[in-house]
Each structure stands twice: as C-alpha cells, then as structure tokens.
PDB file of C-alpha atoms in Angstrom:
ATOM      1  CA  UNK A 458      99.493  80.046  58.692  1.00 86.00           C
ATOM      2  CA  UNK A 459      96.369  78.112  59.592  1.00 91.00           C
ATOM      3  CA  UNK A 460      95.763  74.601  58.308  1.00 93.00           C
ATOM      4  CA  UNK A 461      92.458  73.419  56.864  1.00 93.00           C
ATOM      5  CA  UNK A 462      91.313  71.640  60.026  1.00 96.00           C
ATOM      6  CA  UNK A 463      92.184  74.675  62.133  1.00 95.00           C
ATOM      7  CA  UNK A 464      90.178  76.982  59.863  1.00 95.00           C
ATOM      8  CA  UNK A 465      87.245  74.593  60.017  1.00 96.00           C
ATOM      9  CA  UNK A 466      87.441  74.579  63.824  1.00 96.00           C
ATOM     10  CA  UNK A 467      87.563  78.390  63.952  1.00 96.00           C
ATOM     11  CA  UNK A 468      84.665  78.757  61.500  1.00 96.00           C
ATOM     12  CA  UNK A 469      82.559  76.499  63.723  1.00 96.00           C
ATOM     13  CA  UNK A 470      83.444  78.567  66.801  1.00 96.00           C
ATOM     14  CA  UNK A 471      82.715  81.832  64.972  1.00 96.00           C
ATOM     15  CA  UNK A 472      79.333  80.721  63.685  1.00 95.00           C
ATOM     16  CA  UNK A 473      77.487  81.912  66.800  1.00 95.00           C
ATOM     17  CA  UNK A 474      79.441  85.145  67.269  1.00 95.00           C
ATOM     18  CA  UNK A 475      77.929  88.519  66.491  1.00 96.00           C
ATOM     19  CA  UNK A 476      79.997  91.121  64.619  1.00 96.00           C
ATOM     20  CA  UNK A 477      81.874  93.467  66.962  1.00 94.00           C
ATOM     21  CA  UNK A 478      82.955  95.982  64.295  1.00 94.00           C
ATOM     22  CA  UNK A 479      81.423  97.417  61.146  1.00 95.00           C
ATOM     23  CA  UNK A 480      83.248  98.796  58.135  1.00 95.00           C
ATOM     24  CA  UNK A 481      81.163 101.585  56.655  1.00 93.00           C
ATOM     25  CA  UNK A 482      81.272 104.299  54.031  1.00 91.00           C
ATOM     26  CA  UNK A 483      84.666 105.657  55.076  1.00 89.00           C
ATOM     27  CA  UNK A 484      86.402 102.272  55.052  1.00 89.00           C
ATOM     28  CA  UNK A 485      89.276 101.274  57.313  1.00 92.00           C
ATOM     29  CA  UNK A 486      91.045 103.835  59.497  1.00 92.00           C
ATOM     30  CA  UNK A 487      93.784 103.783  62.141  1.00 93.00           C
ATOM     31  CA  UNK A 488      91.346 104.023  65.074  1.00 94.00           C
ATOM     32  CA  UNK A 489      89.494 100.948  63.833  1.00 93.00           C
ATOM     33  CA  UNK A 490      92.763  99.016  63.547  1.00 95.00           C
ATOM     34  CA  UNK A 491      93.741  99.973  67.100  1.00 96.00           C
ATOM     35  CA  UNK A 492      90.347  98.851  68.396  1.00 95.00           C
ATOM     36  CA  UNK A 493      90.540  95.588  66.453  1.00 96.00           C
ATOM     37  CA  UNK A 494      93.965  94.807  67.913  1.00 96.00           C
ATOM     38  CA  UNK A 495      92.652  95.342  71.443  1.00 96.00           C
ATOM     39  CA  UNK A 496      89.583  93.168  70.881  1.00 96.00           C
ATOM     40  CA  UNK A 497      91.612  90.427  69.177  1.00 96.00           C
ATOM     41  CA  UNK A 498      93.989  90.349  72.146  1.00 95.00           C
ATOM     42  CA  UNK A 499      91.107  89.625  74.511  1.00 95.00           C
ATOM     43  CA  UNK A 500      88.791  87.502  72.365  1.00 95.00           C
ATOM     44  CA  UNK A 501      91.151  85.878  69.817  1.00 96.00           C
ATOM     45  CA  UNK A 502      88.299  85.275  67.336  1.00 97.00           C
ATOM     46  CA  UNK A 503      86.056  88.064  66.029  1.00 97.00           C
ATOM     47  CA  UNK A 504      83.542  88.835  63.314  1.00 97.00           C
ATOM     48  CA  UNK A 505      83.461  92.095  61.360  1.00 97.00           C
ATOM     49  CA  UNK A 506      80.613  93.117  59.072  1.00 97.00           C
ATOM     50  CA  UNK A 507      80.976  95.220  55.955  1.00 96.00           C
ATOM     51  CA  UNK A 508      78.042  97.557  55.462  1.00 95.00           C
ATOM     52  CA  UNK A 509      76.288  97.953  52.113  1.00 93.00           C
ATOM     53  CA  UNK A 510      77.391 101.587  51.762  1.00 93.00           C
ATOM     54  CA  UNK A 511      81.095 100.661  51.907  1.00 91.00           C
ATOM     55  CA  UNK A 512      82.719 101.638  48.608  1.00 90.00           C
ATOM     56  CA  UNK A 513      85.873  99.520  48.940  1.00 91.00           C
ATOM     57  CA  UNK A 514      86.199  95.920  47.723  1.00 93.00           C
ATOM     58  CA  UNK A 515      85.424  93.405  50.482  1.00 94.00           C
ATOM     59  CA  UNK A 516      88.399  91.190  49.566  1.00 95.00           C
ATOM     60  CA  UNK A 517      90.720  94.195  49.846  1.00 95.00           C
ATOM     61  CA  UNK A 518      89.217  95.178  53.215  1.00 95.00           C
ATOM     62  CA  UNK A 519      89.696  91.641  54.551  1.00 96.00           C
ATOM     63  CA  UNK A 520      93.328  91.608  53.393  1.00 96.00           C
ATOM     64  CA  UNK A 521      94.050  95.044  54.897  1.00 96.00           C
ATOM     65  CA  UNK A 522      92.454  94.182  58.244  1.00 96.00           C
ATOM     66  CA  UNK A 523      94.327  90.890  58.420  1.00 96.00           C
ATOM     67  CA  UNK A 524      97.694  92.493  57.594  1.00 96.00           C
ATOM     68  CA  UNK A 525      97.385  95.542  59.843  1.00 96.00           C
ATOM     69  CA  UNK A 526      96.218  93.552  62.874  1.00 96.00           C
ATOM     70  CA  UNK A 527      98.737  90.724  62.254  1.00 95.00           C
ATOM     71  CA  UNK A 528      95.892  88.223  62.357  1.00 96.00           C
ATOM     72  CA  UNK A 529      94.777  85.296  60.219  1.00 96.00           C
ATOM     73  CA  UNK A 530      91.838  85.599  57.856  1.00 97.00           C
ATOM     74  CA  UNK A 531      89.656  82.625  58.723  1.00 97.00           C
ATOM     75  CA  UNK A 532      86.706  83.360  56.472  1.00 96.00           C
ATOM     76  CA  UNK A 533      85.164  85.951  54.203  1.00 97.00           C
ATOM     77  CA  UNK A 534      81.600  85.043  53.416  1.00 95.00           C
ATOM     78  CA  UNK A 535      79.138  87.564  52.067  1.00 95.00           C
ATOM     79  CA  UNK A 536      79.831  90.791  53.910  1.00 96.00           C
ATOM     80  CA  UNK A 537      81.254  89.133  57.030  1.00 97.00           C
ATOM     81  CA  UNK A 538      84.933  88.732  57.899  1.00 97.00           C
ATOM     82  CA  UNK A 539      86.225  86.342  60.568  1.00 97.00           C
ATOM     83  CA  UNK A 540      89.696  87.037  61.996  1.00 97.00           C
ATOM     84  CA  UNK A 541      91.801  85.012  64.451  1.00 97.00           C
ATOM     85  CA  UNK A 542      94.897  85.927  66.395  1.00 96.00           C
ATOM     86  CA  UNK A 543      96.236  83.968  69.352  1.00 95.00           C
ATOM     87  CA  UNK A 544      96.439  86.152  72.431  1.00 93.00           C
ATOM     88  CA  UNK A 545      99.928  87.025  73.624  1.00 92.00           C
ATOM     89  CA  UNK A 546      98.715  86.958  77.245  1.00 89.00           C
ATOM     90  CA  UNK A 547      98.208  83.541  78.779  1.00 88.00           C
ATOM     91  CA  UNK A 548      95.150  84.608  80.781  1.00 88.00           C
ATOM     92  CA  UNK A 549      93.173  85.496  77.613  1.00 87.00           C
ATOM     93  CA  UNK A 550      93.930  82.302  75.688  1.00 90.00           C
ATOM     94  CA  UNK A 551      90.690  80.389  75.282  1.00 91.00           C
ATOM     95  CA  UNK A 552      91.035  78.641  71.931  1.00 92.00           C
ATOM     96  CA  UNK A 553      93.171  75.520  71.606  1.00 92.00           C
ATOM     97  CA  UNK A 554      93.725  74.761  67.915  1.00 93.00           C
ATOM     98  CA  UNK A 555      93.828  71.206  66.610  1.00 91.00           C
ATOM     99  CA  UNK A 556      97.170  70.114  65.182  1.00 86.00           C
TER     100      UNK A 556
END
C-alpha cells in the first residue's frame, strides 16, 4: 500500500509520461493484462488512457487493471490511469520511493 508522499512522488514522475495502452470499446481482456504486466516489469510506472467509446465505468476499469496486474493505482484523473509496480528484477528498478 502506497503512502500519501509516495503517491505524490509517483504522480510527479508520471506527469510527463505518455499513455502506453488504451482501453477501448471492448474493455479489458487477457492479452491486455499480459502486456501490462510485461510493461510494468520493465518500466514500473505507466499511464493508460480510456477511450471515449469505452462502455465500462472508468473506476471499475482502474480497479480491474490494478488487481489483475498486482499493481498499485496511483491516480485516476479524467480518462487516464496511472499504475505502479516495483520491478522484481534488480536491473529494471529505477524508482526509489520516499519513506
């Protein structure tokens, strides 16, 4: 579970990122989850955009993505989700969280 200062730090780092995934009309599927896990392992912090034609609730999508990728939901603002998961491989760890 992330603390307030840690979330603030991650939001600041994510501000300049561009979304790497888009959730569209067909919502979340298993291939998307697999891809998200791979990207989270290498990048640790990612943005996902929810397209206008998506029929599912954005809060529900954020919760599902966070649960299925075992990551932390940093922020949901507008149609953009920010997820964080510390890399299990030492060579990919770039983010040092404040305590």
